[in-house]
mmCIF file of C-alpha atoms and ligand atoms in Angstrom:
data_model
loop_
_atom_site.group_PDB
_atom_site.id
_atom_site.type_symbol
_atom_site.label_atom_id
_atom_site.label_comp_id
_atom_site.label_asym_id
_atom_site.label_seq_id
_atom_site.Cartn_x
_atom_site.Cartn_y
_atom_site.Cartn_z
ATOM 1 C CA MET A 363 93.882 136.394 186.755
ATOM 2 C CA LYS A 364 94.707 137.523 190.213
ATOM 3 C CA ILE A 365 95.348 141.321 190.790
ATOM 4 C CA LEU A 366 96.753 142.820 193.986
ATOM 5 C CA SER A 367 95.175 146.330 194.032
ATOM 6 C CA ILE A 368 96.107 149.428 196.180
ATOM 7 C CA GLU A 369 93.951 152.592 196.961
ATOM 8 C CA SER A 370 95.216 155.707 198.706
ATOM 9 C CA SER A 371 93.513 158.570 197.009
ATOM 10 C CA CYS A 372 91.840 160.167 200.019
ATOM 11 C CA ASP A 373 91.545 158.984 203.695
ATOM 12 C CA GLU A 374 91.442 155.184 203.440
ATOM 13 C CA THR A 375 94.539 153.049 202.905
ATOM 14 C CA ALA A 376 93.173 149.909 201.135
ATOM 15 C CA ALA A 377 94.518 146.825 199.473
ATOM 16 C CA ALA A 378 92.631 143.861 197.837
ATOM 17 C CA VAL A 379 93.050 140.721 195.819
ATOM 18 C CA VAL A 380 90.571 140.334 193.048
ATOM 19 C CA GLU A 381 90.233 137.462 190.590
ATOM 20 C CA ASP A 382 89.052 138.088 187.023
ATOM 21 C CA GLY A 383 87.624 141.422 187.907
ATOM 22 C CA ARG A 384 84.627 139.972 189.737
ATOM 23 C CA THR A 385 85.672 137.704 192.684
ATOM 24 C CA VAL A 386 87.114 139.463 195.779
ATOM 25 C CA LEU A 387 89.519 137.249 197.637
ATOM 26 C CA ALA A 388 90.580 139.881 200.088
ATOM 27 C CA ASP A 389 89.505 143.408 200.868
ATOM 28 C CA ILE A 390 91.395 145.408 203.561
ATOM 29 C CA VAL A 391 90.508 149.040 204.436
ATOM 30 C CA ALA A 392 92.350 151.076 207.077
ATOM 31 C CA SER A 393 90.139 154.141 207.650
ATOM 32 C CA GLN A 394 91.524 157.392 209.015
ATOM 33 C CA VAL A 395 88.047 158.972 209.491
ATOM 34 C CA GLU A 396 88.189 159.032 213.243
ATOM 35 C CA GLU A 397 91.258 161.318 213.074
ATOM 36 C CA HIS A 398 89.958 163.703 210.362
ATOM 37 C CA LYS A 399 86.709 163.975 212.339
ATOM 38 C CA LEU A 400 88.691 166.096 214.828
ATOM 39 C CA TYR A 401 89.126 168.667 212.109
ATOM 40 C CA GLY A 402 85.718 168.388 210.508
ATOM 41 C CA GLY A 403 87.235 167.195 207.207
ATOM 42 C CA VAL A 404 90.183 165.551 205.529
ATOM 43 C CA VAL A 405 93.564 167.124 206.357
ATOM 44 C CA PRO A 406 95.688 166.170 203.284
ATOM 45 C CA GLU A 407 99.051 166.213 205.121
ATOM 46 C CA ILE A 408 97.815 163.973 207.783
ATOM 47 C CA ALA A 409 96.187 161.565 205.240
ATOM 48 C CA SER A 410 99.617 161.212 203.393
ATOM 49 C CA ARG A 411 101.413 160.420 206.686
ATOM 50 C CA ARG A 412 98.907 157.865 207.818
ATOM 51 C CA HIS A 413 99.013 156.106 204.306
ATOM 52 C CA CYS A 414 102.800 155.927 204.728
ATOM 53 C CA GLU A 415 102.358 154.254 208.159
ATOM 54 C CA ALA A 416 99.692 151.815 207.128
ATOM 55 C CA ILE A 417 100.367 150.765 203.581
ATOM 56 C CA SER A 418 102.822 148.052 204.157
ATOM 57 C CA GLN A 419 100.639 146.251 206.854
ATOM 58 C CA VAL A 420 97.566 146.704 204.725
ATOM 59 C CA VAL A 421 99.044 145.041 201.574
ATOM 60 C CA THR A 422 100.430 142.235 203.795
ATOM 61 C CA SER A 423 97.101 141.687 205.330
ATOM 62 C CA ALA A 424 95.369 141.540 201.962
ATOM 63 C CA LEU A 425 97.830 138.808 200.712
ATOM 64 C CA GLU A 426 97.281 136.811 203.950
ATOM 65 C CA GLU A 427 93.446 137.135 203.754
ATOM 66 C CA ALA A 428 93.609 135.907 200.180
ATOM 67 C CA LYS A 429 95.930 133.054 201.240
ATOM 68 C CA THR A 430 98.115 134.142 198.317
ATOM 69 C CA GLU A 431 101.821 135.029 198.076
ATOM 70 C CA LEU A 432 103.176 137.921 195.907
ATOM 71 C CA LYS A 433 104.750 135.390 193.465
ATOM 72 C CA ASP A 434 101.273 134.031 192.695
ATOM 73 C CA ILE A 435 99.850 137.537 191.884
ATOM 74 C CA ASP A 436 99.546 138.247 188.199
ATOM 75 C CA ALA A 437 99.487 142.127 188.215
ATOM 76 C CA ILE A 438 99.681 145.059 190.587
ATOM 77 C CA ALA A 439 96.995 147.765 190.211
ATOM 78 C CA VAL A 440 96.959 151.193 191.875
ATOM 79 C CA THR A 441 94.752 154.299 191.956
ATOM 80 C CA ALA A 442 96.806 156.828 190.107
ATOM 81 C CA CYS A 443 94.331 159.711 189.710
ATOM 82 C CA PRO A 444 92.372 161.871 190.640
ATOM 83 C CA GLY A 445 92.750 162.435 194.334
ATOM 84 C CA LEU A 446 94.862 164.170 196.980
ATOM 85 C CA ILE A 447 98.293 164.308 195.319
ATOM 86 C CA GLY A 448 100.340 163.458 198.447
ATOM 87 C CA ALA A 449 97.957 160.669 199.353
ATOM 88 C CA LEU A 450 97.987 159.080 195.824
ATOM 89 C CA LEU A 451 101.801 159.324 195.588
ATOM 90 C CA VAL A 452 102.064 156.920 198.591
ATOM 91 C CA GLY A 453 100.103 154.131 196.826
ATOM 92 C CA VAL A 454 101.676 154.778 193.455
ATOM 93 C CA ASN A 455 105.205 154.665 194.675
ATOM 94 C CA PHE A 456 104.501 151.503 196.874
ATOM 95 C CA ALA A 457 102.883 149.800 193.872
ATOM 96 C CA LYS A 458 105.770 150.725 191.547
ATOM 97 C CA GLY A 459 108.268 149.248 194.167
ATOM 98 C CA LEU A 460 106.227 145.994 194.366
ATOM 99 C CA ALA A 461 105.811 145.718 190.605
ATOM 100 C CA PHE A 462 109.541 146.337 190.036
ATOM 101 C CA SER A 463 110.769 143.892 192.811
ATOM 102 C CA ALA A 464 108.344 141.083 191.918
ATOM 103 C CA ASP A 465 108.640 141.698 188.163
ATOM 104 C CA LYS A 466 104.775 142.094 187.698
ATOM 105 C CA PRO A 467 102.835 144.290 185.285
ATOM 106 C CA LEU A 468 101.671 147.600 186.737
ATOM 107 C CA ILE A 469 98.044 148.850 186.089
ATOM 108 C CA PRO A 470 97.248 152.467 186.807
ATOM 109 C CA VAL A 471 93.416 152.913 187.519
ATOM 110 C CA HIS A 472 91.206 156.036 187.461
ATOM 111 C CA HIS A 473 89.506 156.454 190.887
ATOM 112 C CA LEU A 474 85.968 157.253 189.398
ATOM 113 C CA ARG A 475 86.261 154.343 186.878
ATOM 114 C CA SER A 476 86.895 152.051 189.957
ATOM 115 C CA HIS A 477 83.902 153.505 191.852
ATOM 116 C CA ILE A 478 81.778 152.394 188.935
ATOM 117 C CA ALA A 479 83.554 148.962 188.907
ATOM 118 C CA ALA A 480 82.453 148.396 192.490
ATOM 119 C CA ASN A 481 79.082 147.439 190.901
ATOM 120 C CA TYR A 482 80.840 144.575 188.921
ATOM 121 C CA VAL A 483 81.822 142.947 192.152
ATOM 122 C CA CYS A 484 78.352 143.257 193.654
ATOM 123 C CA HIS A 485 76.356 142.424 190.445
ATOM 124 C CA PRO A 486 78.070 139.590 188.439
ATOM 125 C CA GLN A 487 75.554 139.964 185.594
ATOM 126 C CA LEU A 488 76.187 143.728 185.064
ATOM 127 C CA LYS A 489 77.902 144.584 181.783
ATOM 128 C CA PRO A 490 78.158 147.909 179.856
ATOM 129 C CA PRO A 491 76.605 149.717 178.230
ATOM 130 C CA PHE A 492 74.812 151.750 180.895
ATOM 131 C CA LEU A 493 74.339 155.229 182.287
ATOM 132 C CA ALA A 494 76.305 155.913 185.414
ATOM 133 C CA LEU A 495 75.870 158.648 188.002
ATOM 134 C CA VAL A 496 79.228 159.022 189.862
ATOM 135 C CA VAL A 497 78.504 160.962 193.185
ATOM 136 C CA SER A 498 81.426 161.198 195.641
ATOM 137 C CA GLY A 499 83.081 163.664 197.905
ATOM 138 C CA GLY A 500 85.013 165.222 195.078
ATOM 139 C CA HIS A 501 83.014 164.536 191.944
ATOM 140 C CA THR A 502 79.548 164.518 190.421
ATOM 141 C CA SER A 503 79.268 163.384 186.852
ATOM 142 C CA PHE A 504 76.766 161.738 184.458
ATOM 143 C CA VAL A 505 78.788 159.295 182.486
ATOM 144 C CA LYS A 506 77.888 157.129 179.448
ATOM 145 C CA VAL A 507 79.643 153.868 179.991
ATOM 146 C CA ASN A 508 79.861 152.500 176.476
ATOM 147 C CA ASP A 509 82.240 149.686 177.301
ATOM 148 C CA TYR A 510 84.504 148.731 180.267
ATOM 149 C CA THR A 511 87.182 151.251 179.347
ATOM 150 C CA ASP A 512 85.077 153.595 177.091
ATOM 151 C CA PHE A 513 83.535 156.495 178.899
ATOM 152 C CA GLN A 514 81.904 159.656 177.910
ATOM 153 C CA ILE A 515 80.941 162.433 180.319
ATOM 154 C CA ILE A 516 77.525 164.087 179.435
ATOM 155 C CA GLY A 517 77.272 166.393 182.450
ATOM 156 C CA ALA A 518 79.031 167.307 185.618
ATOM 157 C CA THR A 519 78.875 169.696 188.525
ATOM 158 C CA ARG A 520 80.190 173.273 187.601
ATOM 159 C CA ASP A 521 81.285 173.872 191.251
ATOM 160 C CA ASP A 522 80.908 171.672 194.387
ATOM 161 C CA ALA A 523 80.535 167.940 194.223
ATOM 162 C CA ALA A 524 77.346 166.610 195.773
ATOM 163 C CA GLY A 525 79.194 165.028 198.603
ATOM 164 C CA GLU A 526 81.115 168.217 199.289
ATOM 165 C CA ALA A 527 77.741 170.133 199.436
ATOM 166 C CA LEU A 528 76.425 167.553 201.903
ATOM 167 C CA ASP A 529 79.540 167.572 204.073
ATOM 168 C CA LYS A 530 79.793 171.483 204.181
ATOM 169 C CA ALA A 531 76.110 171.912 204.962
ATOM 170 C CA ALA A 532 76.327 169.188 207.548
ATOM 171 C CA ARG A 533 79.177 170.929 209.223
ATOM 172 C CA ALA A 534 77.190 174.231 209.406
ATOM 173 C CA MET A 535 74.342 172.207 210.967
ATOM 174 C CA GLY A 536 76.685 170.956 213.638
ATOM 175 C CA LEU A 537 76.716 167.259 212.345
ATOM 176 C CA PRO A 538 80.087 165.339 212.510
ATOM 177 C CA TYR A 539 82.293 164.313 209.537
ATOM 178 C CA PRO A 540 81.441 162.627 207.165
ATOM 179 C CA GLY A 541 78.532 165.013 206.833
ATOM 180 C CA GLY A 542 76.693 163.130 204.055
ATOM 181 C CA LEU A 543 76.419 159.958 206.198
ATOM 182 C CA HIS A 544 75.280 161.846 209.271
ATOM 183 C CA MET A 545 72.733 163.940 207.346
ATOM 184 C CA ASP A 546 71.317 160.826 205.829
ATOM 185 C CA LYS A 547 70.609 159.504 209.455
ATOM 186 C CA GLU A 548 69.405 162.867 210.700
ATOM 187 C CA ALA A 549 66.909 163.251 207.842
ATOM 188 C CA VAL A 550 64.944 160.148 208.798
ATOM 189 C CA GLY A 551 61.493 161.311 209.925
ATOM 190 C CA GLY A 552 62.115 164.938 209.038
ATOM 191 C CA ASN A 553 59.881 167.038 206.691
ATOM 192 C CA GLU A 554 61.432 167.372 203.338
ATOM 193 C CA LYS A 555 59.014 170.216 202.403
ATOM 194 C CA ALA A 556 59.986 172.306 205.498
ATOM 195 C CA PHE A 557 62.497 174.422 203.607
ATOM 196 C CA ALA A 558 62.778 175.363 199.950
ATOM 197 C CA PHE A 559 66.181 175.315 198.150
ATOM 198 C CA PRO A 560 67.126 176.542 194.626
ATOM 199 C CA ASN A 561 67.467 174.090 191.711
ATOM 200 C CA PRO A 562 70.020 175.954 189.514
ATOM 201 C CA LYS A 563 70.263 175.071 185.768
ATOM 202 C CA VAL A 564 73.236 175.656 183.517
ATOM 203 C CA ASP A 565 72.475 177.397 180.142
ATOM 204 C CA ASN A 566 72.801 175.018 177.103
ATOM 205 C CA SER A 567 74.287 172.259 179.307
ATOM 206 C CA PRO A 568 71.224 170.353 180.603
ATOM 207 C CA TYR A 569 73.200 167.620 182.358
ATOM 208 C CA ASP A 570 75.387 169.993 184.256
ATOM 209 C CA CYS A 571 74.440 171.026 187.792
ATOM 210 C CA SER A 572 75.660 173.363 190.477
ATOM 211 C CA PHE A 573 75.532 172.855 194.190
ATOM 212 C CA SER A 574 77.463 175.771 195.676
ATOM 213 C CA GLY A 575 74.257 177.967 195.810
ATOM 214 C CA LEU A 576 72.383 175.311 197.669
ATOM 215 C CA LYS A 577 75.328 175.101 200.158
ATOM 216 C CA THR A 578 75.366 178.838 200.582
ATOM 217 C CA SER A 579 71.676 179.172 201.035
ATOM 218 C CA VAL A 580 71.676 176.601 203.920
ATOM 219 C CA ILE A 581 74.700 178.466 205.621
ATOM 220 C CA ASN A 582 72.810 181.784 205.278
ATOM 221 C CA LEU A 583 69.664 180.252 206.687
ATOM 222 C CA LEU A 584 71.538 179.031 209.709
ATOM 223 C CA HIS A 585 73.310 182.348 210.264
ATOM 224 C CA ASN A 586 70.151 184.413 209.998
ATOM 225 C CA ALA A 587 68.358 182.021 212.487
ATOM 226 C CA GLN A 588 71.292 182.292 214.897
ATOM 227 C CA GLN A 589 71.271 186.175 214.701
ATOM 228 C CA LYS A 590 67.601 186.216 215.480
ATOM 229 C CA GLY A 591 68.155 183.703 218.340
ATOM 230 C CA GLU A 592 65.752 181.261 216.558
ATOM 231 C CA ASN A 593 66.065 177.473 216.659
ATOM 232 C CA VAL A 594 66.242 175.544 213.473
ATOM 233 C CA ASN A 595 64.842 172.028 213.329
ATOM 234 C CA ILE A 596 67.842 170.122 212.031
ATOM 235 C CA LYS A 597 65.899 166.972 211.112
ATOM 236 C CA ASP A 598 63.593 168.910 208.902
ATOM 237 C CA LEU A 599 66.492 170.951 207.479
ATOM 238 C CA SER A 600 68.454 167.782 206.671
ATOM 239 C CA ALA A 601 65.488 166.096 205.056
ATOM 240 C CA SER A 602 64.829 169.295 202.954
ATOM 241 C CA TYR A 603 68.382 169.825 201.937
ATOM 242 C CA LEU A 604 68.809 166.109 200.969
ATOM 243 C CA HIS A 605 65.638 166.264 198.965
ATOM 244 C CA ALA A 606 66.924 169.287 197.024
ATOM 245 C CA VAL A 607 70.355 167.665 196.233
ATOM 246 C CA VAL A 608 68.666 164.435 195.188
ATOM 247 C CA HIS A 609 66.051 166.185 193.145
ATOM 248 C CA CYS A 610 68.860 167.966 191.021
ATOM 249 C CA LEU A 611 70.290 164.427 190.353
ATOM 250 C CA THR A 612 67.088 162.481 189.582
ATOM 251 C CA GLN A 613 65.829 165.266 187.359
ATOM 252 C CA ARG A 614 68.953 165.129 185.211
ATOM 253 C CA THR A 615 69.014 161.353 185.206
ATOM 254 C CA GLU A 616 65.480 161.155 183.948
ATOM 255 C CA MET A 617 66.423 163.535 181.039
ATOM 256 C CA ALA A 618 69.531 161.414 180.171
ATOM 257 C CA LEU A 619 67.529 158.191 180.337
ATOM 258 C CA ASP A 620 64.958 159.652 177.924
ATOM 259 C CA GLU A 621 67.463 161.111 175.584
ATOM 260 C CA PHE A 622 69.880 158.157 175.399
ATOM 261 C CA GLY A 623 67.482 155.223 175.976
ATOM 262 C CA PHE A 624 69.723 153.273 178.469
ATOM 263 C CA GLU A 625 68.116 150.180 179.929
ATOM 264 C CA LYS A 626 70.474 150.218 182.960
ATOM 265 C CA LEU A 627 71.370 152.942 185.563
ATOM 266 C CA VAL A 628 74.404 152.511 187.848
ATOM 267 C CA LEU A 629 75.011 154.570 190.937
ATOM 268 C CA ALA A 630 78.648 154.890 192.196
ATOM 269 C CA GLY A 631 80.739 156.770 194.674
ATOM 270 C CA GLY A 632 80.418 157.524 198.448
ATOM 271 C CA VAL A 633 77.122 159.345 198.006
ATOM 272 C CA SER A 634 75.570 156.275 196.436
ATOM 273 C CA ALA A 635 75.108 154.877 199.943
ATOM 274 C CA ASN A 636 72.494 157.575 200.546
ATOM 275 C CA SER A 637 69.087 156.173 201.344
ATOM 276 C CA VAL A 638 67.071 159.097 199.793
ATOM 277 C CA LEU A 639 69.100 158.912 196.637
ATOM 278 C CA ARG A 640 68.569 155.102 196.333
ATOM 279 C CA ARG A 641 64.894 155.362 197.081
ATOM 280 C CA GLU A 642 64.190 158.179 194.552
ATOM 281 C CA MET A 643 66.370 156.584 191.837
ATOM 282 C CA GLN A 644 64.450 153.324 192.478
ATOM 283 C CA LYS A 645 61.103 155.144 191.909
ATOM 284 C CA LEU A 646 62.452 156.762 188.735
ATOM 285 C CA CYS A 647 63.765 153.391 187.324
ATOM 286 C CA ASP A 648 60.552 151.664 188.081
ATOM 287 C CA LYS A 649 58.638 154.344 186.249
ATOM 288 C CA LYS A 650 60.957 154.063 183.264
ATOM 289 C CA GLY A 651 61.339 150.330 183.160
ATOM 290 C CA VAL A 652 65.030 150.719 183.805
ATOM 291 C CA GLN A 653 67.276 148.366 185.874
ATOM 292 C CA LEU A 654 68.987 150.120 188.815
ATOM 293 C CA PHE A 655 72.372 149.027 190.263
ATOM 294 C CA TYR A 656 74.321 150.371 193.209
ATOM 295 C CA PRO A 657 77.185 148.748 195.241
ATOM 296 C CA SER A 658 76.657 147.159 198.694
ATOM 297 C CA LEU A 659 77.285 149.713 201.421
ATOM 298 C CA ASN A 660 80.787 148.437 202.152
ATOM 299 C CA LEU A 661 81.843 149.087 198.618
ATOM 300 C CA CYS A 662 80.286 152.563 198.170
ATOM 301 C CA GLY A 663 83.116 154.414 199.843
ATOM 302 C CA ASP A 664 86.780 154.080 198.865
ATOM 303 C CA ASN A 665 88.198 150.524 198.865
ATOM 304 C CA ALA A 666 90.724 148.560 196.858
ATOM 305 C CA ALA A 667 88.268 145.775 195.675
ATOM 306 C CA MET A 668 86.942 148.210 193.118
ATOM 307 C CA VAL A 669 90.281 149.053 191.938
ATOM 308 C CA GLY A 670 91.097 145.400 191.303
ATOM 309 C CA ALA A 671 87.800 145.043 189.403
ATOM 310 C CA GLN A 672 88.436 147.873 187.012
ATOM 311 C CA ALA A 673 92.142 146.946 186.609
ATOM 312 C CA PHE A 674 91.217 143.618 185.072
ATOM 313 C CA TYR A 675 89.467 145.453 182.222
ATOM 314 C CA GLU A 676 92.181 148.121 181.849
ATOM 315 C CA TYR A 677 94.795 145.231 181.629
ATOM 316 C CA GLN A 678 92.670 143.563 178.897
ATOM 317 C CA ALA A 679 92.697 146.884 177.094
ATOM 318 C CA GLY A 680 96.452 147.059 177.346
ATOM 319 C CA HIS A 681 96.474 150.004 179.663
ATOM 320 C CA LEU A 682 99.637 149.314 181.438
ATOM 321 C CA ALA A 683 102.169 151.635 183.030
ATOM 322 C CA ASP A 684 105.875 151.405 183.441
ATOM 323 C CA LEU A 685 108.116 152.734 186.214
ATOM 324 C CA THR A 686 107.693 156.418 184.939
ATOM 325 C CA LEU A 687 104.135 156.239 186.298
ATOM 326 C CA ASN A 688 103.231 159.327 188.151
ATOM 327 C CA ALA A 689 100.104 160.349 190.228
ATOM 328 C CA LYS A 690 97.785 163.099 189.002
ATOM 329 C CA ALA A 691 95.511 165.149 191.223
ATOM 330 C CA THR A 692 93.047 165.844 188.418
ATOM 331 C CA CYS A 693 92.161 163.727 185.377
ATOM 332 C CA GLU A 694 88.812 163.247 183.595
ATOM 333 C CA ILE A 695 87.345 159.717 183.472
ATOM 334 C CA ASP A 696 87.389 159.741 179.634
ATOM 335 C CA ASN A 697 91.062 160.635 179.361
ATOM 336 C CA ILE A 698 93.495 158.375 181.132
ATOM 337 C CA ASP A 699 96.089 158.699 178.254
ATOM 338 C CA THR A 700 97.862 161.299 180.341
ATOM 339 C CA ILE A 701 98.888 158.645 183.043
ATOM 340 C CA LEU A 702 99.915 156.017 180.557
ATOM 341 C CA PRO A 703 103.446 156.021 179.163
ATOM 342 C CA LEU A 704 104.005 157.787 175.829
ATOM 343 C CA GLN A 705 103.553 155.300 172.948
HETATM 344 O O1 KG4 B 16 83.640 158.075 197.253
HETATM 345 P P1 KG4 B 16 84.102 158.657 198.624
HETATM 346 O O2 KG4 B 16 84.258 157.703 199.745
HETATM 347 O O3 KG4 B 16 85.371 159.586 198.474
HETATM 348 C C1 KG4 B 16 85.664 160.261 197.401
HETATM 349 O O4 KG4 B 16 86.073 159.671 196.418
HETATM 350 O O5 KG4 B 16 85.327 161.465 197.529
HETATM 351 O O6 KG4 B 16 82.865 159.678 199.016
HETATM 352 C C2 KG4 B 16 82.888 160.293 200.195
HETATM 353 C C3 KG4 B 16 81.584 161.156 200.214
HETATM 354 C C4 KG4 B 16 81.541 162.164 201.467
HETATM 355 O O7 KG4 B 16 81.120 163.326 200.913
HETATM 356 C C5 KG4 B 16 80.519 161.583 202.360
HETATM 357 O O8 KG4 B 16 79.818 162.488 203.130
HETATM 358 C C6 KG4 B 16 79.574 160.819 201.438
HETATM 359 O O9 KG4 B 16 80.406 160.262 200.460
HETATM 360 N N1 KG4 B 16 78.650 159.778 202.014
HETATM 361 C C7 KG4 B 16 77.416 159.934 201.969
HETATM 362 C C8 KG4 B 16 76.848 158.841 202.730
HETATM 363 N N2 KG4 B 16 77.873 158.061 203.129
HETATM 364 C C9 KG4 B 16 79.040 158.780 202.668
HETATM 365 N N3 KG4 B 16 76.597 160.951 201.496
HETATM 366 C C10 KG4 B 16 75.273 160.691 201.644
HETATM 367 N N4 KG4 B 16 74.694 159.732 202.425
HETATM 368 C C11 KG4 B 16 75.431 158.631 202.809
HETATM 369 N N5 KG4 B 16 74.850 157.709 203.545
HETATM 370 ZN ZN1 ZN B 17 86.138 157.838 196.120
#
């Protein structure tokens, strides 16, 4: 089954053609990152406008790269939630138009489900059940993936996402957007023990985490140093901060592996590109005898190949939309009923 998939939830306009959920025939990503860099973060209004300009060409390029015509596509998939509402609407409306004009089934896909599915493309042998850690710019959750379309959140951030905490702290340190990526590079060779950061716990919710205190403490540290005219070693600060964020994640992952006994751990989302996170999770998995999976670097960030991968399983589960499909800015990974038509 060949699926044409579209992604426009944040600042990448992407289209792909994926066969049977695992084989990528085309994967086109038009990134807006250089423009958003000027503002130190994603400007939603600019993102929506650039999606409108790029989407038609990006979809055409995906079909060309796959050496396929629209008539030979079996279904159209699109990220329908969660994300920036104006950005999502561009992809959703474009997909609805294509599905209507070419008379193809329309598959709405949850963005975080597709981040997890990036691993199906990279690891053909990977199958649920497994424990997934979804760490992106907007989300941080520990998820039991019982089956391809059966998810259960066991913990999540109570405030900032891990990626957001990295991006905001990096901006305060004077590093460019996207901050997580630049902090990863800056931290190489830095002393992770140079600065101590809090590791907040949430009462009665062992898998929940909180990053806003960490972010505030790095901002306060930089302001205090500035007021005293002291220099801060940004390499050491990056290494210590990353260590603190990663420690919060590995600690909870270890507890979850112990409690639920999963044999596989899957990392997903933009922050799964992080070298410290990968290294520390590998150490943990080696200790526990657990298999670790994460996507190749080109599939960690937003792309449409992962949308086509998850869409294949949503189609098999009968999760199809009609032309009443709307985008949603927020929607939990274990509750996509709200984007499906009323039965
Ligand atoms: O999944 P993604 O592309 O977009 C969302 O769905 O949010 O994730 C973007 C996030 C940003 O916070 C960015 O700083 C972070 O992923 N990121 C990284 C790295 N590369 C991207 N964070 C840490 N280390 C990296 N190498
Ligand atoms: Zn994403």
